[in-house]
Amino acid sequence: MNFALPALLGFLIVLPGFLFRNRLKRAEQTSLDYSPFGRVVAEAMLWTIALHVIWLGIAWLVGQPLHPDALLGLLSSAPDLQKPAVADVSASASHVFLYFVSLYAFGFVVPTALRVAITHWRLDRFGAPFSAVFRFYGAPWYYLLTGADFEAADEPDYISIAALVEVAGDAVLYVGILTDFFFDPDGQLDRLVLENVSRRPISRDKTGDDAERFYAIEGDYFVIRYADVVTLNVHYFKLEVATDAAEMPVGPDSLR
C-alpha cells in the first residue's frame, strides 16, 4: 500500500487534465500517444495545473485551504508520513470527495459543451477571426468531408465524391453522395459510405463514346475502402431554388 497510494493519488490528480483535453479536442486518431513528452501529455498537464489552481482558489475562498504537509505525506511511501496524512484527509473526507467529483464533472461537461459551441458557431472555420485558437488541427479529414470550413449560409447541402479505384487491374471511377466516413485507430481515413452511386471504367474514355458512360449501382449504400482509392475528388453542392420552379436534379446523374 505504501507505493500504491502515491500512484493512485497521482492518477487522480492528473486525470482531470486528460479528461478535459480529450473532451475538448476533435481528433481523428484514437490510438494512444505513449511519448512521455508528447503534445498530448504536455497539453493534458497544462490543463491539469490550470484546473487545480482554479479549484484550490475556490476551496481557499470557502475556507478549505490546501494542506501541503498532508499532500506530501500521501505522496510519500514512508509509513510514518502516510498515516498522519491519511488521518487528516479522513477528517475532511466529504470536502475531498466534493473537490474531485466536481472537478471531474467540470472536466467532462464543460469541454464537451465548448466543443459543441465551437462547431455550432463555426469558430474553428478557416478564415474565422479566432480560428487559430479554436481550430481542431488533429482532424483535417473532418473539415474536408463535412464542409465545416464554409460559412453557415454557404454550407453545402450535399457532398459528391468521385473516387478512382483499381479493380482487377482496371481503373474504375465511382461517383456518389457522401453519407458517412470512418477512421482507423491511427487517424487514417478507412472507409467512405456513399449512396446513389454510379461507376464508369476509365477505359471507356478511350472510345470517345459519351453515351451510357456511367452505370448505376443498385443498393442503398456503397462502401469504398480508402486503401483502394487512387485519387479522390470532393465536390460541394449548394442547392438553389430555380426561377421557373423546376425541380433541381439531385444525385450522380446531375454530375455527368
mmCIF file of C-alpha atoms in Angstrom:
data_model
loop_
_atom_site.group_PDB
_atom_site.id
_atom_site.type_symbol
_atom_site.label_atom_id
_atom_site.label_comp_id
_atom_site.label_asym_id
_atom_site.label_seq_id
_atom_site.Cartn_x
_atom_site.Cartn_y
_atom_site.Cartn_z
ATOM 1 C CA MET A 1 0.000 0.000 0.000
ATOM 2 C CA ASN A 2 2.964 2.313 0.645
ATOM 3 C CA PHE A 3 3.669 2.532 -3.089
ATOM 4 C CA ALA A 4 0.098 2.069 -4.348
ATOM 5 C CA LEU A 5 -1.299 5.125 -2.542
ATOM 6 C CA PRO A 6 1.063 7.697 -4.151
ATOM 7 C CA ALA A 7 0.454 6.154 -7.584
ATOM 8 C CA LEU A 8 -3.317 6.254 -7.088
ATOM 9 C CA LEU A 9 -3.210 9.827 -5.822
ATOM 10 C CA GLY A 10 -1.041 10.922 -8.752
ATOM 11 C CA PHE A 11 -3.527 9.346 -11.160
ATOM 12 C CA LEU A 12 -6.463 11.113 -9.502
ATOM 13 C CA ILE A 13 -4.624 14.438 -9.648
ATOM 14 C CA VAL A 14 -3.706 14.347 -13.359
ATOM 15 C CA LEU A 15 -6.914 12.664 -14.587
ATOM 16 C CA PRO A 16 -8.966 15.908 -14.853
ATOM 17 C CA GLY A 17 -6.481 17.424 -17.306
ATOM 18 C CA PHE A 18 -6.547 14.392 -19.604
ATOM 19 C CA LEU A 19 -10.333 14.250 -19.344
ATOM 20 C CA PHE A 20 -10.695 17.943 -20.165
ATOM 21 C CA ARG A 21 -8.376 17.735 -23.170
ATOM 22 C CA ASN A 22 -9.997 14.570 -24.512
ATOM 23 C CA ARG A 23 -13.495 16.045 -24.378
ATOM 24 C CA LEU A 24 -12.425 19.372 -25.898
ATOM 25 C CA LYS A 25 -10.310 18.132 -28.795
ATOM 26 C CA ARG A 26 -11.689 16.739 -32.028
ATOM 27 C CA ALA A 27 -9.079 14.276 -33.239
ATOM 28 C CA GLU A 28 -9.248 11.536 -35.854
ATOM 29 C CA GLN A 29 -6.535 9.487 -34.183
ATOM 30 C CA THR A 30 -7.755 7.175 -31.414
ATOM 31 C CA SER A 31 -4.553 5.257 -30.736
ATOM 32 C CA LEU A 32 -2.648 6.365 -27.664
ATOM 33 C CA ASP A 33 0.457 8.517 -27.777
ATOM 34 C CA TYR A 34 2.903 6.912 -25.361
ATOM 35 C CA SER A 35 5.577 9.564 -25.694
ATOM 36 C CA PRO A 36 6.124 10.975 -22.155
ATOM 37 C CA PHE A 37 6.868 14.445 -23.520
ATOM 38 C CA GLY A 38 4.415 14.307 -26.399
ATOM 39 C CA ARG A 39 1.955 17.033 -27.210
ATOM 40 C CA VAL A 40 -0.936 15.083 -25.712
ATOM 41 C CA VAL A 41 0.775 14.729 -22.334
ATOM 42 C CA ALA A 42 2.004 18.317 -22.330
ATOM 43 C CA GLU A 43 -1.444 19.744 -23.093
ATOM 44 C CA ALA A 44 -3.103 17.496 -20.518
ATOM 45 C CA MET A 45 -0.633 18.537 -17.831
ATOM 46 C CA LEU A 46 -1.234 22.214 -18.574
ATOM 47 C CA TRP A 47 -4.974 21.687 -18.228
ATOM 48 C CA THR A 48 -4.361 19.752 -15.002
ATOM 49 C CA ILE A 49 -2.380 22.619 -13.489
ATOM 50 C CA ALA A 50 -4.922 25.230 -14.594
ATOM 51 C CA LEU A 51 -7.899 23.297 -13.233
ATOM 52 C CA HIS A 52 -6.271 22.580 -9.885
ATOM 53 C CA VAL A 53 -5.221 26.212 -9.472
ATOM 54 C CA ILE A 54 -8.829 27.295 -10.037
ATOM 55 C CA TRP A 55 -10.282 24.649 -7.720
ATOM 56 C CA LEU A 56 -7.717 25.309 -4.987
ATOM 57 C CA GLY A 57 -8.542 29.004 -5.211
ATOM 58 C CA ILE A 58 -12.245 28.240 -4.807
ATOM 59 C CA ALA A 59 -11.503 25.931 -1.867
ATOM 60 C CA TRP A 60 -9.431 28.671 -0.212
ATOM 61 C CA LEU A 61 -12.259 31.183 -0.646
ATOM 62 C CA VAL A 62 -14.734 28.864 1.098
ATOM 63 C CA GLY A 63 -12.370 28.215 3.976
ATOM 64 C CA GLN A 64 -10.813 24.928 2.891
ATOM 65 C CA PRO A 65 -7.183 25.725 2.048
ATOM 66 C CA LEU A 66 -4.717 23.156 0.807
ATOM 67 C CA HIS A 67 -2.553 21.422 3.408
ATOM 68 C CA PRO A 68 0.777 20.785 1.663
ATOM 69 C CA ASP A 69 2.040 18.596 4.509
ATOM 70 C CA ALA A 70 -0.890 16.205 4.106
ATOM 71 C CA LEU A 71 -0.446 16.120 0.313
ATOM 72 C CA LEU A 72 3.284 15.406 0.602
ATOM 73 C CA GLY A 73 2.560 12.731 3.174
ATOM 74 C CA LEU A 74 0.145 10.970 0.845
ATOM 75 C CA LEU A 75 2.673 11.118 -1.985
ATOM 76 C CA SER A 76 5.354 9.646 0.238
ATOM 77 C CA SER A 77 5.934 5.900 0.525
ATOM 78 C CA ALA A 78 7.115 6.204 4.149
ATOM 79 C CA PRO A 79 4.507 4.739 6.554
ATOM 80 C CA ASP A 80 5.268 7.273 9.305
ATOM 81 C CA LEU A 81 4.365 10.093 6.897
ATOM 82 C CA GLN A 82 1.428 8.411 5.212
ATOM 83 C CA LYS A 83 -0.533 7.549 8.372
ATOM 84 C CA PRO A 84 -0.998 11.100 9.726
ATOM 85 C CA ALA A 85 -1.707 12.378 6.221
ATOM 86 C CA VAL A 86 -4.412 9.739 5.738
ATOM 87 C CA ALA A 87 -5.895 10.701 9.102
ATOM 88 C CA ASP A 88 -6.013 14.374 8.100
ATOM 89 C CA VAL A 89 -7.708 13.557 4.802
ATOM 90 C CA SER A 90 -10.190 11.227 6.503
ATOM 91 C CA ALA A 91 -11.245 14.075 8.788
ATOM 92 C CA SER A 92 -12.236 16.098 5.722
ATOM 93 C CA ALA A 93 -13.328 13.207 3.509
ATOM 94 C CA SER A 94 -16.547 14.903 2.376
ATOM 95 C CA HIS A 95 -14.689 18.030 1.218
ATOM 96 C CA VAL A 96 -12.046 15.989 -0.593
ATOM 97 C CA PHE A 97 -14.755 13.910 -2.266
ATOM 98 C CA LEU A 98 -16.638 17.034 -3.369
ATOM 99 C CA TYR A 99 -13.409 18.563 -4.682
ATOM 100 C CA PHE A 100 -12.603 15.671 -7.019
ATOM 101 C CA VAL A 101 -16.175 14.879 -8.063
ATOM 102 C CA SER A 102 -16.854 18.491 -9.045
ATOM 103 C CA LEU A 103 -13.504 18.667 -10.823
ATOM 104 C CA TYR A 104 -14.208 15.526 -12.870
ATOM 105 C CA ALA A 105 -17.729 16.678 -13.679
ATOM 106 C CA PHE A 106 -16.379 20.020 -14.871
ATOM 107 C CA GLY A 107 -13.655 18.307 -16.915
ATOM 108 C CA PHE A 108 -16.280 16.205 -18.724
ATOM 109 C CA VAL A 109 -19.262 18.532 -19.187
ATOM 110 C CA VAL A 110 -17.681 21.929 -19.860
ATOM 111 C CA PRO A 111 -15.222 20.963 -22.647
ATOM 112 C CA THR A 112 -17.949 18.911 -24.316
ATOM 113 C CA ALA A 113 -20.207 21.971 -24.321
ATOM 114 C CA LEU A 114 -17.336 24.140 -25.597
ATOM 115 C CA ARG A 115 -16.663 21.764 -28.492
ATOM 116 C CA VAL A 116 -20.345 21.760 -29.443
ATOM 117 C CA ALA A 117 -20.419 25.570 -29.285
ATOM 118 C CA ILE A 118 -17.258 25.888 -31.396
ATOM 119 C CA THR A 119 -18.715 23.583 -34.033
ATOM 120 C CA HIS A 120 -22.169 25.202 -33.964
ATOM 121 C CA TRP A 121 -20.893 28.754 -34.322
ATOM 122 C CA ARG A 122 -18.099 27.641 -36.705
ATOM 123 C CA LEU A 123 -15.457 29.398 -34.641
ATOM 124 C CA ASP A 124 -12.921 26.899 -36.000
ATOM 125 C CA ARG A 125 -13.747 27.679 -39.629
ATOM 126 C CA PHE A 126 -10.750 28.556 -41.774
ATOM 127 C CA GLY A 127 -10.679 32.320 -42.061
ATOM 128 C CA ALA A 128 -12.740 32.936 -38.911
ATOM 129 C CA PRO A 129 -11.349 35.639 -36.576
ATOM 130 C CA PHE A 130 -10.146 33.179 -33.908
ATOM 131 C CA SER A 131 -9.730 30.031 -35.986
ATOM 132 C CA ALA A 132 -6.071 29.741 -34.955
ATOM 133 C CA VAL A 133 -7.257 29.200 -31.369
ATOM 134 C CA PHE A 134 -10.372 27.099 -31.905
ATOM 135 C CA ARG A 135 -9.404 25.013 -34.940
ATOM 136 C CA PHE A 136 -9.111 21.248 -34.431
ATOM 137 C CA TYR A 137 -5.757 20.672 -36.084
ATOM 138 C CA GLY A 138 -5.926 16.926 -35.462
ATOM 139 C CA ALA A 139 -8.955 16.463 -37.740
ATOM 140 C CA PRO A 140 -8.118 17.506 -41.337
ATOM 141 C CA TRP A 141 -10.476 14.963 -42.896
ATOM 142 C CA TYR A 142 -13.327 16.310 -40.786
ATOM 143 C CA TYR A 143 -13.067 19.732 -42.442
ATOM 144 C CA LEU A 144 -12.683 18.282 -45.936
ATOM 145 C CA LEU A 145 -15.531 15.769 -45.777
ATOM 146 C CA THR A 146 -18.119 17.788 -43.825
ATOM 147 C CA GLY A 147 -17.780 21.248 -45.346
ATOM 148 C CA ALA A 148 -17.104 22.707 -41.897
ATOM 149 C CA ASP A 149 -14.891 25.414 -43.416
ATOM 150 C CA PHE A 150 -17.881 27.042 -45.113
ATOM 151 C CA GLU A 151 -19.868 29.824 -43.506
ATOM 152 C CA ALA A 152 -23.287 28.768 -42.238
ATOM 153 C CA ALA A 153 -25.056 30.490 -45.145
ATOM 154 C CA ASP A 154 -22.837 28.717 -47.685
ATOM 155 C CA GLU A 155 -22.858 25.273 -46.059
ATOM 156 C CA PRO A 156 -23.153 22.621 -48.804
ATOM 157 C CA ASP A 157 -26.400 20.673 -48.994
ATOM 158 C CA TYR A 158 -24.555 17.552 -50.052
ATOM 159 C CA ILE A 159 -21.041 16.457 -50.912
ATOM 160 C CA SER A 160 -20.221 14.470 -54.018
ATOM 161 C CA ILE A 161 -17.300 12.056 -54.006
ATOM 162 C CA ALA A 162 -15.532 10.837 -57.131
ATOM 163 C CA ALA A 163 -13.123 8.031 -56.237
ATOM 164 C CA LEU A 164 -10.801 6.327 -58.693
ATOM 165 C CA VAL A 165 -10.359 2.712 -57.607
ATOM 166 C CA GLU A 166 -8.290 -0.027 -59.202
ATOM 167 C CA VAL A 167 -10.465 -3.118 -59.705
ATOM 168 C CA ALA A 168 -8.903 -6.267 -61.200
ATOM 169 C CA GLY A 169 -6.208 -4.209 -62.884
ATOM 170 C CA ASP A 170 -8.674 -1.741 -64.373
ATOM 171 C CA ALA A 171 -9.308 1.791 -63.111
ATOM 172 C CA VAL A 172 -12.939 2.439 -62.255
ATOM 173 C CA LEU A 173 -14.412 5.804 -61.323
ATOM 174 C CA TYR A 174 -17.137 5.719 -58.651
ATOM 175 C CA VAL A 175 -19.316 8.806 -58.167
ATOM 176 C CA GLY A 176 -21.828 9.179 -55.353
ATOM 177 C CA ILE A 177 -23.165 11.262 -52.492
ATOM 178 C CA LEU A 178 -21.132 11.068 -49.294
ATOM 179 C CA THR A 179 -23.184 9.702 -46.401
ATOM 180 C CA ASP A 180 -20.578 8.887 -43.768
ATOM 181 C CA PHE A 181 -16.890 8.194 -43.271
ATOM 182 C CA PHE A 182 -14.784 6.322 -40.724
ATOM 183 C CA PHE A 183 -11.188 6.336 -39.487
ATOM 184 C CA ASP A 184 -8.799 3.674 -38.277
ATOM 185 C CA PRO A 185 -7.143 3.970 -34.828
ATOM 186 C CA ASP A 186 -4.154 5.813 -36.354
ATOM 187 C CA GLY A 187 -6.340 8.589 -37.739
ATOM 188 C CA GLN A 188 -6.152 7.464 -41.356
ATOM 189 C CA LEU A 189 -9.319 7.545 -43.437
ATOM 190 C CA ASP A 190 -10.615 3.980 -43.504
ATOM 191 C CA ARG A 191 -13.986 3.833 -45.290
ATOM 192 C CA LEU A 192 -16.276 6.080 -47.285
ATOM 193 C CA VAL A 193 -20.006 5.357 -47.318
ATOM 194 C CA LEU A 194 -21.789 6.609 -50.446
ATOM 195 C CA GLU A 195 -25.311 6.479 -51.830
ATOM 196 C CA ASN A 196 -26.761 6.945 -55.330
ATOM 197 C CA VAL A 197 -23.512 5.586 -56.723
ATOM 198 C CA SER A 198 -22.608 5.204 -60.378
ATOM 199 C CA ARG A 199 -19.438 3.762 -61.847
ATOM 200 C CA ARG A 200 -17.520 4.166 -65.068
ATOM 201 C CA PRO A 201 -14.458 2.236 -66.260
ATOM 202 C CA ILE A 202 -11.782 4.700 -67.293
ATOM 203 C CA SER A 203 -11.049 2.512 -70.310
ATOM 204 C CA ARG A 204 -14.309 3.700 -71.890
ATOM 205 C CA ASP A 205 -12.790 7.164 -72.210
ATOM 206 C CA LYS A 206 -10.580 5.809 -74.979
ATOM 207 C CA THR A 207 -13.615 5.052 -77.145
ATOM 208 C CA GLY A 208 -14.805 8.645 -77.094
ATOM 209 C CA ASP A 209 -18.388 7.453 -76.649
ATOM 210 C CA ASP A 210 -20.153 9.600 -74.065
ATOM 211 C CA ALA A 211 -23.386 7.605 -74.169
ATOM 212 C CA GLU A 212 -24.003 5.391 -71.169
ATOM 213 C CA ARG A 213 -20.574 6.075 -69.761
ATOM 214 C CA PHE A 214 -21.892 5.707 -66.189
ATOM 215 C CA TYR A 215 -23.608 2.624 -64.820
ATOM 216 C CA ALA A 216 -25.833 2.892 -61.764
ATOM 217 C CA ILE A 217 -25.032 0.549 -58.866
ATOM 218 C CA GLU A 218 -28.063 -0.954 -57.159
ATOM 219 C CA GLY A 219 -28.217 -0.850 -53.372
ATOM 220 C CA ASP A 220 -28.794 1.625 -50.591
ATOM 221 C CA TYR A 221 -25.174 2.250 -49.587
ATOM 222 C CA PHE A 222 -21.820 1.661 -51.239
ATOM 223 C CA VAL A 223 -18.661 1.334 -49.130
ATOM 224 C CA ILE A 224 -15.225 2.164 -50.501
ATOM 225 C CA ARG A 225 -12.041 1.311 -48.629
ATOM 226 C CA TYR A 226 -9.752 4.313 -48.754
ATOM 227 C CA ALA A 227 -6.743 1.986 -49.044
ATOM 228 C CA ASP A 228 -8.040 1.026 -52.508
ATOM 229 C CA VAL A 229 -8.525 4.621 -53.674
ATOM 230 C CA VAL A 230 -6.006 6.015 -56.143
ATOM 231 C CA THR A 231 -7.390 9.553 -56.287
ATOM 232 C CA LEU A 232 -10.273 11.255 -54.527
ATOM 233 C CA ASN A 233 -12.264 14.238 -55.725
ATOM 234 C CA VAL A 234 -14.555 16.164 -53.349
ATOM 235 C CA HIS A 235 -17.256 18.430 -54.759
ATOM 236 C CA TYR A 236 -19.551 20.604 -52.607
ATOM 237 C CA PHE A 237 -23.068 21.356 -53.834
ATOM 238 C CA LYS A 238 -25.400 24.116 -52.687
ATOM 239 C CA LEU A 239 -28.967 23.741 -53.941
ATOM 240 C CA GLU A 240 -30.789 26.823 -55.150
ATOM 241 C CA VAL A 241 -34.436 27.342 -55.997
ATOM 242 C CA ALA A 242 -34.865 27.617 -59.747
ATOM 243 C CA THR A 243 -36.672 30.707 -61.006
ATOM 244 C CA ASP A 244 -39.053 28.577 -63.081
ATOM 245 C CA ALA A 245 -39.812 26.391 -60.038
ATOM 246 C CA ALA A 246 -38.441 23.384 -61.904
ATOM 247 C CA GLU A 247 -37.169 20.560 -59.760
ATOM 248 C CA MET A 248 -33.399 20.614 -59.338
ATOM 249 C CA PRO A 249 -31.700 17.304 -60.206
ATOM 250 C CA VAL A 250 -30.024 15.562 -57.298
ATOM 251 C CA GLY A 251 -27.684 12.597 -57.461
ATOM 252 C CA PRO A 252 -24.886 11.286 -59.640
ATOM 253 C CA ASP A 253 -26.943 11.794 -62.819
ATOM 254 C CA SER A 254 -26.665 15.550 -62.299
ATOM 255 C CA LEU A 255 -22.891 15.299 -62.117
ATOM 256 C CA ARG A 256 -22.281 13.814 -65.545
#
